[in-house]
mmCIF file of C-alpha atoms and ligand atoms in Angstrom:
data_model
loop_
_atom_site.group_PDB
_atom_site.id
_atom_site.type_symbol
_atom_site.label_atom_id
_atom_site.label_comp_id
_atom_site.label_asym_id
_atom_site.label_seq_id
_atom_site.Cartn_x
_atom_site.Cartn_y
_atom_site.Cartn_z
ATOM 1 C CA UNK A 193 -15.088 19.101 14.202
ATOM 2 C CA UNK A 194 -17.225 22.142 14.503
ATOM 3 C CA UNK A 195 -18.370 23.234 17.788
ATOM 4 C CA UNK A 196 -21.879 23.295 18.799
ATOM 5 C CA UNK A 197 -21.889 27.543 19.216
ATOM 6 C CA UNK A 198 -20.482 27.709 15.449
ATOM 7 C CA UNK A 199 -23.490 26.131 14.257
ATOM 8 C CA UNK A 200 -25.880 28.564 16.460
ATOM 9 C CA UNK A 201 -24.146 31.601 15.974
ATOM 10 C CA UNK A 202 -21.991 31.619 12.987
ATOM 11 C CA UNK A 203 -22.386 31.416 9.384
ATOM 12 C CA UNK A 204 -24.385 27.851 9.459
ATOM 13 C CA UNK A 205 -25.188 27.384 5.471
ATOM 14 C CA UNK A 206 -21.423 27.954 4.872
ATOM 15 C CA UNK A 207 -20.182 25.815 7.539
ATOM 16 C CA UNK A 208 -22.948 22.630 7.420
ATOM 17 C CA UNK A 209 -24.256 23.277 3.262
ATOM 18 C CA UNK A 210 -23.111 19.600 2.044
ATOM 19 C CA UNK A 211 -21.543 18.195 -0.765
ATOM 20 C CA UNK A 212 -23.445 16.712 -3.552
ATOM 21 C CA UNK A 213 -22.487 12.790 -4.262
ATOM 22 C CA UNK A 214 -20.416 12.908 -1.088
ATOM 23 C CA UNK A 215 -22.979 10.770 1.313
ATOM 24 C CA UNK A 216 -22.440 8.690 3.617
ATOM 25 C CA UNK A 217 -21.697 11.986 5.236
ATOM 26 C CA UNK A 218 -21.124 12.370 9.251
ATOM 27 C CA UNK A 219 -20.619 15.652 10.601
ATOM 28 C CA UNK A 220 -18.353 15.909 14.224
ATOM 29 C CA UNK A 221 -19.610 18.045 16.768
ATOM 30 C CA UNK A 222 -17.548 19.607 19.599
ATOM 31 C CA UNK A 223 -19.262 21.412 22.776
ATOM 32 C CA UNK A 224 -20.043 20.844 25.978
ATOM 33 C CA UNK A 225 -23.373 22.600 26.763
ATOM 34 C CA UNK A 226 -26.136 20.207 26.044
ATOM 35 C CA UNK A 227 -28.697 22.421 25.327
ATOM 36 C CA UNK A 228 -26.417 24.014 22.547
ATOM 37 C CA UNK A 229 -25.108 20.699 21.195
ATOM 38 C CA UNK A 230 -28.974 19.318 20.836
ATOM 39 C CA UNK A 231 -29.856 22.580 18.743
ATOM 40 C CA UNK A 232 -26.866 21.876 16.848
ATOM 41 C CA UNK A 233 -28.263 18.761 16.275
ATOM 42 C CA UNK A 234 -31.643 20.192 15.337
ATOM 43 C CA UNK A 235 -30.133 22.935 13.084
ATOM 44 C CA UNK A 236 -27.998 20.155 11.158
ATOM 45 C CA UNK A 237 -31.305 17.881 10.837
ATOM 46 C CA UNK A 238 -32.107 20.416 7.815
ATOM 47 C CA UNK A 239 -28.729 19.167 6.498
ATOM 48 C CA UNK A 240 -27.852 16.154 4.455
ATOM 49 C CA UNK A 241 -26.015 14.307 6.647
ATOM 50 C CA UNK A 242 -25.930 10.572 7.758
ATOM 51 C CA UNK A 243 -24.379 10.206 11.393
ATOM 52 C CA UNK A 244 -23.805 12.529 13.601
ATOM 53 C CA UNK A 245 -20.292 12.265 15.852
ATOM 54 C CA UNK A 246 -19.783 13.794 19.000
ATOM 55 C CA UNK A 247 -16.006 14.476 19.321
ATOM 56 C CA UNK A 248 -14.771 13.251 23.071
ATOM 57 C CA UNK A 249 -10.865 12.286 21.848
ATOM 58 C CA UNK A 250 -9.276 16.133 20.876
ATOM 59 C CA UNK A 251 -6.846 17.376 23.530
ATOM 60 C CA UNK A 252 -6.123 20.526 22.285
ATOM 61 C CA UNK A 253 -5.179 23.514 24.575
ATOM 62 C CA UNK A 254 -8.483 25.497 23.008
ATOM 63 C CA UNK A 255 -10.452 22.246 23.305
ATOM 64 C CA UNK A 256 -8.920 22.293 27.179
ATOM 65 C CA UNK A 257 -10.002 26.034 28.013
ATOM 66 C CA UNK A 258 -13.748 25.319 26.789
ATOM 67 C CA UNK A 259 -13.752 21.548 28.711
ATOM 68 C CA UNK A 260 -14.816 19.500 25.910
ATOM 69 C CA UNK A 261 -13.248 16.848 23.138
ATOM 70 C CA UNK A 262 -11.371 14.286 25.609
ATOM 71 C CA UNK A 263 -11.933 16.657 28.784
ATOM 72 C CA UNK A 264 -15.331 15.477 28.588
ATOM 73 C CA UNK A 265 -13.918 12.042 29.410
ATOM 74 C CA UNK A 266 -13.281 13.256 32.711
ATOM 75 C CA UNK A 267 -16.887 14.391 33.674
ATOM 76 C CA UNK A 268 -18.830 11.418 31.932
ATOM 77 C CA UNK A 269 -21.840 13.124 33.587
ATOM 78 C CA UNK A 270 -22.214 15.994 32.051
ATOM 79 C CA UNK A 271 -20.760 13.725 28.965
ATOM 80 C CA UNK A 272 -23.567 11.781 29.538
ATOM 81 C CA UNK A 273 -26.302 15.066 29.812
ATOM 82 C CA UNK A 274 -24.915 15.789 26.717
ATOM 83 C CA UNK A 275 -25.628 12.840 24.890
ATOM 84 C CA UNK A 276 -28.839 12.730 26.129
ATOM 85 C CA UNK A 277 -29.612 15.927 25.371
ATOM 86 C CA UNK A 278 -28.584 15.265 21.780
ATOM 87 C CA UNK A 279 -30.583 11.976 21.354
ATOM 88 C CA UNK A 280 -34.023 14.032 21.953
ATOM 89 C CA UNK A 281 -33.597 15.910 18.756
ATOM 90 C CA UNK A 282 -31.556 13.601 16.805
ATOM 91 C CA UNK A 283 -32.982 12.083 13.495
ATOM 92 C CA UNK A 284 -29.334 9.717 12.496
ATOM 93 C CA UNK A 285 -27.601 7.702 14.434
ATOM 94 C CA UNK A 286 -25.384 9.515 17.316
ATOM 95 C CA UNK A 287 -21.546 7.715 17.476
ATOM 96 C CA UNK A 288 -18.768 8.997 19.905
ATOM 97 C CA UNK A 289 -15.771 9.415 19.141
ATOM 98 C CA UNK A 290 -13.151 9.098 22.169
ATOM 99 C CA UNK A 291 -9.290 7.749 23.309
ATOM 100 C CA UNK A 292 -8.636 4.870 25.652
ATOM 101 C CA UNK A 293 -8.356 7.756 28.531
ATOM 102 C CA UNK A 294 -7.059 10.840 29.723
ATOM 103 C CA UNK A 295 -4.636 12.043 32.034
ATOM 104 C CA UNK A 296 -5.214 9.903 35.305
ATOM 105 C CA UNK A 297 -8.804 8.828 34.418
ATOM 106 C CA UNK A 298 -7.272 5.436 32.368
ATOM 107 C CA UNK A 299 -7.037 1.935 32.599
ATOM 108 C CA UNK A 300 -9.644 -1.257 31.710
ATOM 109 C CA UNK A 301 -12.008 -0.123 34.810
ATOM 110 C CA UNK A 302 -11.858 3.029 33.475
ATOM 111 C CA UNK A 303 -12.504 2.694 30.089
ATOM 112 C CA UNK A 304 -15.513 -0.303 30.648
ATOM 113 C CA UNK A 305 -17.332 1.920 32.875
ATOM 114 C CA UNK A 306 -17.297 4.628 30.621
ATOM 115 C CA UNK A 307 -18.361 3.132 27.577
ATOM 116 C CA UNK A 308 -21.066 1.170 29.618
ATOM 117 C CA UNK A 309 -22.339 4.612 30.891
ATOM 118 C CA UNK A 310 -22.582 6.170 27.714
ATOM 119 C CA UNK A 311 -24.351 2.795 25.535
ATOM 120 C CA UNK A 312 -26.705 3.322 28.374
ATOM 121 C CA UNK A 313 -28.018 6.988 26.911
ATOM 122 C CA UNK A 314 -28.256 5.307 23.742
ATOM 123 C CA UNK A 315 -25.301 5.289 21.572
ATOM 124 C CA UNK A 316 -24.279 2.125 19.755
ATOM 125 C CA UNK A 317 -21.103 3.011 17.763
ATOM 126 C CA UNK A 318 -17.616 3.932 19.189
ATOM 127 C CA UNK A 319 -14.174 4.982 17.594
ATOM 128 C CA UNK A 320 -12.281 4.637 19.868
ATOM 129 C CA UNK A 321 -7.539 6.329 18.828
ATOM 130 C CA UNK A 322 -6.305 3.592 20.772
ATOM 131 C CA UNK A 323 -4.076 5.812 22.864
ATOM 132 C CA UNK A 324 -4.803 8.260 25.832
ATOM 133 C CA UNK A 325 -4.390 11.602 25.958
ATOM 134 C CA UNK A 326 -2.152 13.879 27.927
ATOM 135 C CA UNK A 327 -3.126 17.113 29.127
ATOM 136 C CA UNK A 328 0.498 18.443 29.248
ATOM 137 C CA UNK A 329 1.220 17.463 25.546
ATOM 138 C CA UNK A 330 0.642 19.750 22.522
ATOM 139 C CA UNK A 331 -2.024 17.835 19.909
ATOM 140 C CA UNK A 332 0.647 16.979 17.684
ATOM 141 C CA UNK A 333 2.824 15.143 20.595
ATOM 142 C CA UNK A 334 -0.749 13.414 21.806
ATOM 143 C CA UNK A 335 -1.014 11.460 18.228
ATOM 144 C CA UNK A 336 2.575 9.847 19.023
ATOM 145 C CA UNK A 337 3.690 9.981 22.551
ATOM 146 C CA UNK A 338 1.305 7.857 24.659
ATOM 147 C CA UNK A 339 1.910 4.517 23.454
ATOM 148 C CA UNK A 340 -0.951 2.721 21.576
ATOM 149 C CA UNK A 341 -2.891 0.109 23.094
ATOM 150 C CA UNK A 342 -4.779 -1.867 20.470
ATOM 151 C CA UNK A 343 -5.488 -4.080 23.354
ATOM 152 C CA UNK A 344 -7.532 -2.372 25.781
ATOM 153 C CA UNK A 345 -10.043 -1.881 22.241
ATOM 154 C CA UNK A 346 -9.925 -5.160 21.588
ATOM 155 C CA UNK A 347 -11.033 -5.721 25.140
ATOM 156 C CA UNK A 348 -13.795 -3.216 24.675
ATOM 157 C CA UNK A 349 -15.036 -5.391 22.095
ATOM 158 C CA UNK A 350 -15.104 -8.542 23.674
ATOM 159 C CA UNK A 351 -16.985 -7.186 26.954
ATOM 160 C CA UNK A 352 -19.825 -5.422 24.829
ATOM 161 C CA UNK A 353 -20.439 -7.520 22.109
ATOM 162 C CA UNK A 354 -23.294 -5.485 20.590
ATOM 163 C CA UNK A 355 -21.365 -2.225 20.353
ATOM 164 C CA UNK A 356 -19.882 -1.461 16.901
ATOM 165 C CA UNK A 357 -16.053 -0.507 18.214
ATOM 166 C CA UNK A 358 -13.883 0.930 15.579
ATOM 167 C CA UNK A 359 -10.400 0.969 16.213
ATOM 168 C CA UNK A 360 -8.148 4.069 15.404
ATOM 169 C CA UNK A 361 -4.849 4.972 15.602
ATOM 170 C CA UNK A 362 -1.216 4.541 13.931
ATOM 171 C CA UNK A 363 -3.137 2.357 11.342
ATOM 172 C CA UNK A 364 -1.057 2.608 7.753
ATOM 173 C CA UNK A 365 -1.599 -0.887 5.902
ATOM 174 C CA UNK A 366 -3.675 -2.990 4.278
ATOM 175 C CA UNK A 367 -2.454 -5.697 6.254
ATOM 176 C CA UNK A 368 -3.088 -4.117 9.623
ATOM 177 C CA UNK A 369 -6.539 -3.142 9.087
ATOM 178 C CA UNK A 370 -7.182 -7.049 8.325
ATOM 179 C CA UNK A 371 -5.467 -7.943 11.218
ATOM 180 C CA UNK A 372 -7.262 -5.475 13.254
ATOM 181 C CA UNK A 373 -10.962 -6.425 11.906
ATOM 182 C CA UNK A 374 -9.887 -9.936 13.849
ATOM 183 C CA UNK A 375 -10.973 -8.226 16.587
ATOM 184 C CA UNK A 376 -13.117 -5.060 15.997
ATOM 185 C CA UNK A 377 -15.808 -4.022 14.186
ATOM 186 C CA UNK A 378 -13.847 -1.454 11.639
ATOM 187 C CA UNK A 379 -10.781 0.671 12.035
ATOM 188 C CA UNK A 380 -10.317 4.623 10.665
ATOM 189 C CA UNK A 381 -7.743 6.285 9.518
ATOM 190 C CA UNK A 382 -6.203 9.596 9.826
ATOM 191 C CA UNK A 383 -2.959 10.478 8.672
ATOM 192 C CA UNK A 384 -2.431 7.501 5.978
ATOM 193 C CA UNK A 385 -5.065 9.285 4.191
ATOM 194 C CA UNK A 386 -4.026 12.494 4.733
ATOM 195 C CA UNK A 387 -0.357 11.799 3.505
ATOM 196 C CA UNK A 388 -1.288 9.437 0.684
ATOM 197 C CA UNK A 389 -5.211 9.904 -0.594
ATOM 198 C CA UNK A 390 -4.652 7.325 -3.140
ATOM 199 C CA UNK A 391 -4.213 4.868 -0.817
ATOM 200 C CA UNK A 392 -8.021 4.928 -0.866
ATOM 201 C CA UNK A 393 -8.061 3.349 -3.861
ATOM 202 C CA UNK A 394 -6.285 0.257 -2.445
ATOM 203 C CA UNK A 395 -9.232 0.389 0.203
ATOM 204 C CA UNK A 396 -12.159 0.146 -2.266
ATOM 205 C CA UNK A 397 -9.807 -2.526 -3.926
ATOM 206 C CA UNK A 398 -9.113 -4.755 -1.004
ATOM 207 C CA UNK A 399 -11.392 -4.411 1.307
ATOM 208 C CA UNK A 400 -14.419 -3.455 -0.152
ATOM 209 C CA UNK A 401 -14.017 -5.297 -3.646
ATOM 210 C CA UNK A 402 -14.706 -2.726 -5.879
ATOM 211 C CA UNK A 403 -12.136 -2.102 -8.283
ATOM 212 C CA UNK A 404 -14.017 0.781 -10.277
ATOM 213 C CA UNK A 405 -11.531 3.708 -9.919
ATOM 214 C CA UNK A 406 -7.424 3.327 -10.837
ATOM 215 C CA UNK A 407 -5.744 5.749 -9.435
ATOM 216 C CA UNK A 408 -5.430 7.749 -12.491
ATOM 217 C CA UNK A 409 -9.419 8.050 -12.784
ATOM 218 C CA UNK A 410 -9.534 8.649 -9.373
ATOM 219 C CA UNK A 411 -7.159 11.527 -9.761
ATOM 220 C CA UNK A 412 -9.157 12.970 -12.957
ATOM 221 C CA UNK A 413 -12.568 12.958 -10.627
ATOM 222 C CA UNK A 414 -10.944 14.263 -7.944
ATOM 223 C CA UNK A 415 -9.639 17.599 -10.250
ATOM 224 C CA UNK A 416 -13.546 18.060 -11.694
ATOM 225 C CA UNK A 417 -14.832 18.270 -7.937
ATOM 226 C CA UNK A 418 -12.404 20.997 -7.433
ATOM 227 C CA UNK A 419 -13.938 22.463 -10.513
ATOM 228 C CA UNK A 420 -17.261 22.238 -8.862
ATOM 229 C CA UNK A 421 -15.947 24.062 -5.320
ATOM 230 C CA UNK A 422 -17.544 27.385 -5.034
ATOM 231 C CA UNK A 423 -14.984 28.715 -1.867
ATOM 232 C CA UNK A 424 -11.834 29.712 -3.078
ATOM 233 C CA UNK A 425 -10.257 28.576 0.593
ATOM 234 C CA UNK A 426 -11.763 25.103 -0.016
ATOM 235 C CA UNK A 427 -10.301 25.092 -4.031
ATOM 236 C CA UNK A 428 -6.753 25.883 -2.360
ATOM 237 C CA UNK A 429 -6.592 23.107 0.320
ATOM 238 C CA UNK A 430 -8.243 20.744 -2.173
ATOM 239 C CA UNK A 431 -5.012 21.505 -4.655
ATOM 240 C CA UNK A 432 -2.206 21.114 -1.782
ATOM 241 C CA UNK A 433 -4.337 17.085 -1.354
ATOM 242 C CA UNK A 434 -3.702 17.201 -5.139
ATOM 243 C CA UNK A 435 -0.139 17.861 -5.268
ATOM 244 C CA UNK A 436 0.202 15.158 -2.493
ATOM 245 C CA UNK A 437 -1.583 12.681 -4.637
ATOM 246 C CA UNK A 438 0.531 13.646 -8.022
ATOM 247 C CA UNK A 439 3.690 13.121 -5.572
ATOM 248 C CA UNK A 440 2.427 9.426 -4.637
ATOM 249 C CA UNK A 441 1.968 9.255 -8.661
ATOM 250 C CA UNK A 442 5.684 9.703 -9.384
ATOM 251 C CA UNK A 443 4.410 12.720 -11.612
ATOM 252 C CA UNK A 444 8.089 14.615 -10.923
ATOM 253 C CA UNK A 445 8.306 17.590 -9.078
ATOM 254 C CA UNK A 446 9.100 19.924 -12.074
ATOM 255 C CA UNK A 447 5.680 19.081 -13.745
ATOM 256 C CA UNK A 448 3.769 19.489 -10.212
ATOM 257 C CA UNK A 449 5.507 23.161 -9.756
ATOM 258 C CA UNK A 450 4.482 24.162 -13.166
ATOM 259 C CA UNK A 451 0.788 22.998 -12.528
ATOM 260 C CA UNK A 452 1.160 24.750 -9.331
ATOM 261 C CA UNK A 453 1.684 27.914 -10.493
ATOM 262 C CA UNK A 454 -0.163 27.849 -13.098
ATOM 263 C CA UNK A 455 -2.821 26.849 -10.995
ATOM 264 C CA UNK A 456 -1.946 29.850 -8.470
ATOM 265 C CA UNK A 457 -2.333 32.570 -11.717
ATOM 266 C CA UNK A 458 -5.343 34.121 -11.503
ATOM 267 C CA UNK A 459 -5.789 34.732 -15.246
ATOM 268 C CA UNK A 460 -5.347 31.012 -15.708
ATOM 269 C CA UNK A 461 -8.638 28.834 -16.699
ATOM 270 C CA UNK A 462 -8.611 25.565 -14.201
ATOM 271 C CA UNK A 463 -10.607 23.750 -16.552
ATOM 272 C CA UNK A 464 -8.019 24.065 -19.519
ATOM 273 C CA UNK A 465 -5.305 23.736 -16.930
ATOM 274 C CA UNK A 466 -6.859 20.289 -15.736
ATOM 275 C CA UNK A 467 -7.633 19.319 -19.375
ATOM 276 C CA UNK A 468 -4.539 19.772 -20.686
ATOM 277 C CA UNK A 469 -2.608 18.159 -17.680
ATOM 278 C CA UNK A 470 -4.845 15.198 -17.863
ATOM 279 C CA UNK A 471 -3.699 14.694 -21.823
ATOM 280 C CA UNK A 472 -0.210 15.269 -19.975
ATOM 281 C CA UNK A 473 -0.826 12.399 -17.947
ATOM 282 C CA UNK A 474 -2.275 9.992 -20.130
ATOM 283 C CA UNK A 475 0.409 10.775 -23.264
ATOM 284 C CA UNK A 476 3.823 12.012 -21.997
ATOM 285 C CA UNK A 477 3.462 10.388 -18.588
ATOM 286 C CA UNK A 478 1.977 6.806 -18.793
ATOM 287 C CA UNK A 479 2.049 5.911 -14.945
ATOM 288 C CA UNK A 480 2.435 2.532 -14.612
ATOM 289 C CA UNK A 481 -0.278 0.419 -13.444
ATOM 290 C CA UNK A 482 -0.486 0.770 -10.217
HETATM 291 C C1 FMN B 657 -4.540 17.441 10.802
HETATM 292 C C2 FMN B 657 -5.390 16.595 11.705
HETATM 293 C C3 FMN B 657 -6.681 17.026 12.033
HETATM 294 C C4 FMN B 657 -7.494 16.257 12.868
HETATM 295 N N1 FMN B 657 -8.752 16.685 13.152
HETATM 296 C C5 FMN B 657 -9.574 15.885 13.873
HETATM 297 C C6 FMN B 657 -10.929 16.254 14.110
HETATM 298 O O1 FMN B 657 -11.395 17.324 13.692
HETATM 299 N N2 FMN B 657 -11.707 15.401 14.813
HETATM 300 C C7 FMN B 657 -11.232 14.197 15.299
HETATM 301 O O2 FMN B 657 -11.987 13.439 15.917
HETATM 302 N N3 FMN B 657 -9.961 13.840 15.101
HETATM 303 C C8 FMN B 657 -9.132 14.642 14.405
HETATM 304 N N4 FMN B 657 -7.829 14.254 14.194
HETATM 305 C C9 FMN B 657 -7.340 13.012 14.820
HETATM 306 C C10 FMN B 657 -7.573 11.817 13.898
HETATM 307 O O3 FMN B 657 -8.957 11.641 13.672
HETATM 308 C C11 FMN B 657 -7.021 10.519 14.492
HETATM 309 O O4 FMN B 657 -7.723 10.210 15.678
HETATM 310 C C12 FMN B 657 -5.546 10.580 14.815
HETATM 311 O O5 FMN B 657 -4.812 11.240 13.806
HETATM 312 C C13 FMN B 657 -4.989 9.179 15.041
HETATM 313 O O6 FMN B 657 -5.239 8.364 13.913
HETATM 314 P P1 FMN B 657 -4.122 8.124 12.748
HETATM 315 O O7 FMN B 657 -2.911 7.546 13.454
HETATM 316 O O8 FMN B 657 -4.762 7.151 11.795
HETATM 317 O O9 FMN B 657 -3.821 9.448 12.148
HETATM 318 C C14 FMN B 657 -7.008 15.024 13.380
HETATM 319 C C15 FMN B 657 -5.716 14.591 13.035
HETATM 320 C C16 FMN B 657 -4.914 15.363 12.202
HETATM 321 C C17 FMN B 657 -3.531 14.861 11.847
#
């Protein structure tokens, strides 16, 4: 998420410059001011990107003080001046990201009538954490305290036929996401990626049937577009999803620390480092198929 005054006032090449070969690309918004989210909007129109996502589901105590992510859920008029304020410069699609509720404002009635107030400024496509939010719980506690209801989505679905829900939340399997797509229109998820990026591999495999990339190959094109990040902030979170995705290899821990820190010297040359690692892999470490 990056709020709308970022954009306006802050660095805006840095924060919205995209990727290249990374599309479909959507880029979350955060604000509350509709006159700065739409010239968010307009700024990021020079920008590459596919959808833009306005986020209404973050509950965090900064998100709080400024009244917007799931706050917003509480005033769904000025939610809704919002969105329309965005759809007069918008040039992509406009989704919303949002929970089932928030504090008191929760329940079917609740949730119908805002969704059907919100399709009626325009926007067709909803992912929706299956969970409310609480104001008096940190963000961390508000991804696993309030109990998921998968149901109250499913419910969505059924009473607005034409909206494309997507169902989020505590979503870790194969399996579930097929059970889930029963129902909705698509599912997301979070932390499964986050804690096991290979996993994505499984995704193309399964659900989308492409088989193209093994986890190996997806591991040696994941190290050249860290060759090809410019930040050096970007290059060091891109190595700690790196380790992560060695760890889910079985590549043992002794072998990860000395890439690590040879990674970390700053005489060392990445691209010999990655070179040599991927011989590594292929010749002293055959991984088995997974
Ligand atoms: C580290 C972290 C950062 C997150 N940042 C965002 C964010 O910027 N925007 C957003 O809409 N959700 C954000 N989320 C919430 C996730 O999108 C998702 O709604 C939540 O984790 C529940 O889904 P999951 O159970 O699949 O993780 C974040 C979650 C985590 C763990």
């Amino acid at each position: 998420m990056i709020h709308s005054s970022a954009i306006l006032r802050g660095n805006v090449k840095k924060l919205l410059d995209d990727i290249p070969n990374q599309n479909p690309l959507v880029l979350q918004l955060g604000g509350s001011d509709p006159d700065d989210l739409a010239n968010a909007v307009e700024v990021a129109s020079d920008y590459n990107y596919n959808e833009i996502n306005l986020n209404v589901g973050c509950p965090s105590k900064k998100v709080k003080s400024g009244n917007f992510g799931v706050f917003l859920m509480k005033d769904i008029k000025l939610l809704s001046n919002c969105v329309r304020a965005m759809q007069k410069k918008i040039l992509v699609p406009l989704t919303i990201k949002c929970r089932i509720g928030v504090d008191d404002c929760e329940g079917y009635k609740f949730l119908h009538g805002f969704i059907s107030e919100i399709k009626d400024c325009g926007v067709a496509t909803f992912i929706i954490h299956a969970r409310k939010a609480i104001s008096a719980l940190d963000t961390k506690r508000n991804r696993s305290i309030p109990p998921l209801q998968y149901d109250a989505v499913y419910e969505i679905k059924n009473a607005f036929p034409d909206l494309k829900i997507i169902i989020n939340g505590g979503i870790e399997s194969i399996d579930q996401v097929n059970s889930h797509l029963n129902h909705v229109d698509g599912v997301m998820l979070g932390r499964k990626i986050y804690a096991d990026p290979l996993f994505l591999c499984d995704v193309d495999k399964n659900l989308f049937n492409e088989s193209t990339a093994s986890p190996i190959e997806a591991l040696n094109a994941y190290m050249k577009y860290i060759l090809n990040l410019e930040d050096n902030g970007d290059v060091n979170r891109a190595i700690n999803h790196l380790m992560v995705m060695l760890k889910s290899l079985s590549i043992q821990k002794k072998q990860r620390n000395k890439l690590l820190d040879s990674l970390k010297d700053t005489n060392s040359n990445m691209v010999d480092l990655f070179k040599d690692f991927q011989v590594n892999l292929h010749q002293k470490n055959p991984v088995p198929n997974l």
